[in-house]
Amino acid sequence: MYKLKIKRVYQAPDPEDGKRILVDRLWPRGVRKADAELDFWWKDAAPSPDLRKWFGHQPERFVEFSEKYQDELDRSPMATVYKEKTQEMLEKEPVTFLYAARDPVVNHAAVLKQWMEKN
């Protein structure tokens, strides 16, 4: 089984990325769709607009944001589908979740990865 990774969408694609999946609800600024080299764009895997706006990438809110976002994922039928698809892909190749946030630790993709790995 391969590893699930996260990476900024602004970083150059790499063959070691395997399947490249954008997990942001909004398209990242300044990135042309052709340059992103995406396999999928899973908008519904991202936090709800209200939660995303509340969080605002403020590090002091990250713990509470993580809990709320994981609650959203637990209740989301699409998140369950994405989890199953991710597991299937990981049997064949690496999977990289792409995100636009600047902070490599305080971002929703890190929470999504953790949620996928624990479930």
mmCIF file of C-alpha atoms in Angstrom:
data_model
loop_
_atom_site.group_PDB
_atom_site.id
_atom_site.type_symbol
_atom_site.label_atom_id
_atom_site.label_comp_id
_atom_site.label_asym_id
_atom_site.label_seq_id
_atom_site.Cartn_x
_atom_site.Cartn_y
_atom_site.Cartn_z
ATOM 1 C CA MET A 1 0.000 0.000 0.000
ATOM 2 C CA TYR A 2 1.236 3.460 -0.913
ATOM 3 C CA LYS A 3 1.328 6.661 1.134
ATOM 4 C CA LEU A 4 -1.193 9.455 1.235
ATOM 5 C CA LYS A 5 0.550 12.831 1.003
ATOM 6 C CA ILE A 6 -0.382 16.493 0.995
ATOM 7 C CA LYS A 7 1.271 19.216 -1.060
ATOM 8 C CA ARG A 8 0.670 22.818 -2.060
ATOM 9 C CA VAL A 9 -0.893 23.082 -5.482
ATOM 10 C CA TYR A 10 1.695 25.775 -6.278
ATOM 11 C CA GLN A 11 4.529 23.239 -6.082
ATOM 12 C CA ALA A 12 5.578 21.614 -9.340
ATOM 13 C CA PRO A 13 4.001 18.265 -10.164
ATOM 14 C CA ASP A 14 6.239 15.286 -9.531
ATOM 15 C CA PRO A 15 5.858 11.699 -10.788
ATOM 16 C CA GLU A 16 6.062 10.583 -7.139
ATOM 17 C CA ASP A 17 2.799 12.445 -6.448
ATOM 18 C CA GLY A 18 0.829 9.619 -8.034
ATOM 19 C CA LYS A 19 -2.826 10.636 -8.279
ATOM 20 C CA ARG A 20 -3.118 14.400 -7.756
ATOM 21 C CA ILE A 21 -6.372 15.516 -6.152
ATOM 22 C CA LEU A 22 -7.263 19.126 -5.418
ATOM 23 C CA VAL A 23 -9.224 19.207 -2.145
ATOM 24 C CA ASP A 24 -10.048 22.927 -2.047
ATOM 25 C CA ARG A 25 -13.585 24.199 -2.591
ATOM 26 C CA LEU A 26 -12.303 27.232 -4.527
ATOM 27 C CA TRP A 27 -9.909 27.155 -7.473
ATOM 28 C CA PRO A 28 -6.446 28.392 -6.341
ATOM 29 C CA ARG A 29 -5.467 31.866 -7.462
ATOM 30 C CA GLY A 30 -2.925 32.138 -10.224
ATOM 31 C CA VAL A 31 -2.981 28.447 -11.179
ATOM 32 C CA ARG A 32 -3.970 27.526 -14.710
ATOM 33 C CA LYS A 33 -5.999 24.340 -14.882
ATOM 34 C CA ALA A 34 -3.616 22.848 -17.442
ATOM 35 C CA ASP A 35 -0.600 23.549 -15.214
ATOM 36 C CA ALA A 36 -2.115 21.899 -12.128
ATOM 37 C CA GLU A 37 -2.015 18.435 -13.733
ATOM 38 C CA LEU A 38 -4.938 17.220 -11.633
ATOM 39 C CA ASP A 39 -6.536 13.824 -11.771
ATOM 40 C CA PHE A 40 -9.544 14.957 -9.702
ATOM 41 C CA TRP A 41 -10.997 18.017 -8.016
ATOM 42 C CA TRP A 42 -12.933 16.984 -4.920
ATOM 43 C CA LYS A 43 -14.627 20.247 -3.904
ATOM 44 C CA ASP A 44 -16.944 18.428 -1.512
ATOM 45 C CA ALA A 45 -13.986 17.112 0.490
ATOM 46 C CA ALA A 46 -13.204 20.673 1.593
ATOM 47 C CA PRO A 47 -14.719 22.299 4.682
ATOM 48 C CA SER A 48 -18.092 23.997 4.298
ATOM 49 C CA PRO A 49 -17.942 27.657 3.242
ATOM 50 C CA ASP A 50 -19.104 28.792 6.687
ATOM 51 C CA LEU A 51 -16.445 26.746 8.490
ATOM 52 C CA ARG A 52 -13.726 27.844 6.065
ATOM 53 C CA LYS A 53 -14.614 31.509 6.569
ATOM 54 C CA TRP A 54 -14.780 31.134 10.363
ATOM 55 C CA PHE A 55 -11.351 29.454 10.468
ATOM 56 C CA GLY A 56 -9.676 32.056 8.258
ATOM 57 C CA HIS A 57 -6.360 30.149 8.603
ATOM 58 C CA GLN A 58 -5.922 31.507 12.114
ATOM 59 C CA PRO A 59 -3.553 29.115 13.945
ATOM 60 C CA GLU A 60 -5.255 29.733 17.313
ATOM 61 C CA ARG A 61 -8.495 28.296 15.853
ATOM 62 C CA PHE A 62 -6.888 25.219 14.289
ATOM 63 C CA VAL A 63 -7.716 22.701 17.037
ATOM 64 C CA GLU A 64 -11.377 23.716 17.111
ATOM 65 C CA PHE A 65 -11.463 23.917 13.305
ATOM 66 C CA SER A 66 -10.028 20.378 13.067
ATOM 67 C CA GLU A 67 -12.746 19.008 15.350
ATOM 68 C CA LYS A 68 -15.533 20.788 13.459
ATOM 69 C CA TYR A 69 -14.166 19.771 10.069
ATOM 70 C CA GLN A 70 -13.837 16.126 11.119
ATOM 71 C CA ASP A 71 -17.455 16.265 12.328
ATOM 72 C CA GLU A 72 -18.446 17.521 8.875
ATOM 73 C CA LEU A 73 -16.490 14.690 7.266
ATOM 74 C CA ASP A 74 -18.090 12.105 9.567
ATOM 75 C CA ARG A 75 -21.553 13.294 8.465
ATOM 76 C CA SER A 76 -20.760 13.622 4.759
ATOM 77 C CA PRO A 77 -21.773 10.796 2.409
ATOM 78 C CA MET A 78 -19.324 12.151 -0.200
ATOM 79 C CA ALA A 79 -16.441 12.040 2.277
ATOM 80 C CA THR A 80 -17.137 8.340 2.742
ATOM 81 C CA VAL A 81 -17.071 7.841 -1.036
ATOM 82 C CA TYR A 82 -13.801 9.798 -1.291
ATOM 83 C CA LYS A 83 -12.301 7.749 1.523
ATOM 84 C CA GLU A 84 -13.122 4.507 -0.302
ATOM 85 C CA LYS A 85 -11.768 5.832 -3.611
ATOM 86 C CA THR A 86 -8.584 7.008 -1.894
ATOM 87 C CA GLN A 87 -8.058 3.593 -0.332
ATOM 88 C CA GLU A 88 -8.567 1.910 -3.717
ATOM 89 C CA MET A 89 -6.071 4.243 -5.405
ATOM 90 C CA LEU A 90 -3.506 3.775 -2.624
ATOM 91 C CA GLU A 91 -3.421 0.065 -3.383
ATOM 92 C CA LYS A 92 -2.016 0.936 -6.833
ATOM 93 C CA GLU A 93 -0.072 4.180 -6.451
ATOM 94 C CA PRO A 94 0.598 7.162 -4.186
ATOM 95 C CA VAL A 95 -2.131 9.771 -3.711
ATOM 96 C CA THR A 96 -1.416 13.456 -3.093
ATOM 97 C CA PHE A 97 -4.032 15.868 -1.803
ATOM 98 C CA LEU A 98 -3.345 19.359 -3.134
ATOM 99 C CA TYR A 99 -4.267 22.536 -1.273
ATOM 100 C CA ALA A 100 -3.661 26.266 -1.714
ATOM 101 C CA ALA A 101 -3.111 27.357 1.906
ATOM 102 C CA ARG A 102 0.312 28.774 2.772
ATOM 103 C CA ASP A 103 0.863 26.891 6.025
ATOM 104 C CA PRO A 104 1.875 23.235 5.492
ATOM 105 C CA VAL A 105 0.570 22.228 8.937
ATOM 106 C CA VAL A 106 -2.344 24.537 9.731
ATOM 107 C CA ASN A 107 -4.630 23.702 6.815
ATOM 108 C CA HIS A 108 -7.642 21.576 6.012
ATOM 109 C CA ALA A 109 -5.719 19.120 3.808
ATOM 110 C CA ALA A 110 -3.679 18.049 6.852
ATOM 111 C CA VAL A 111 -6.923 17.423 8.745
ATOM 112 C CA LEU A 112 -8.430 15.546 5.796
ATOM 113 C CA LYS A 113 -5.327 13.357 5.509
ATOM 114 C CA GLN A 114 -5.448 12.585 9.230
ATOM 115 C CA TRP A 115 -9.170 11.779 9.008
ATOM 116 C CA MET A 116 -8.582 9.470 6.031
ATOM 117 C CA GLU A 117 -5.766 7.650 7.822
ATOM 118 C CA LYS A 118 -7.665 7.087 11.065
ATOM 119 C CA ASN A 119 -10.809 5.850 9.361
#
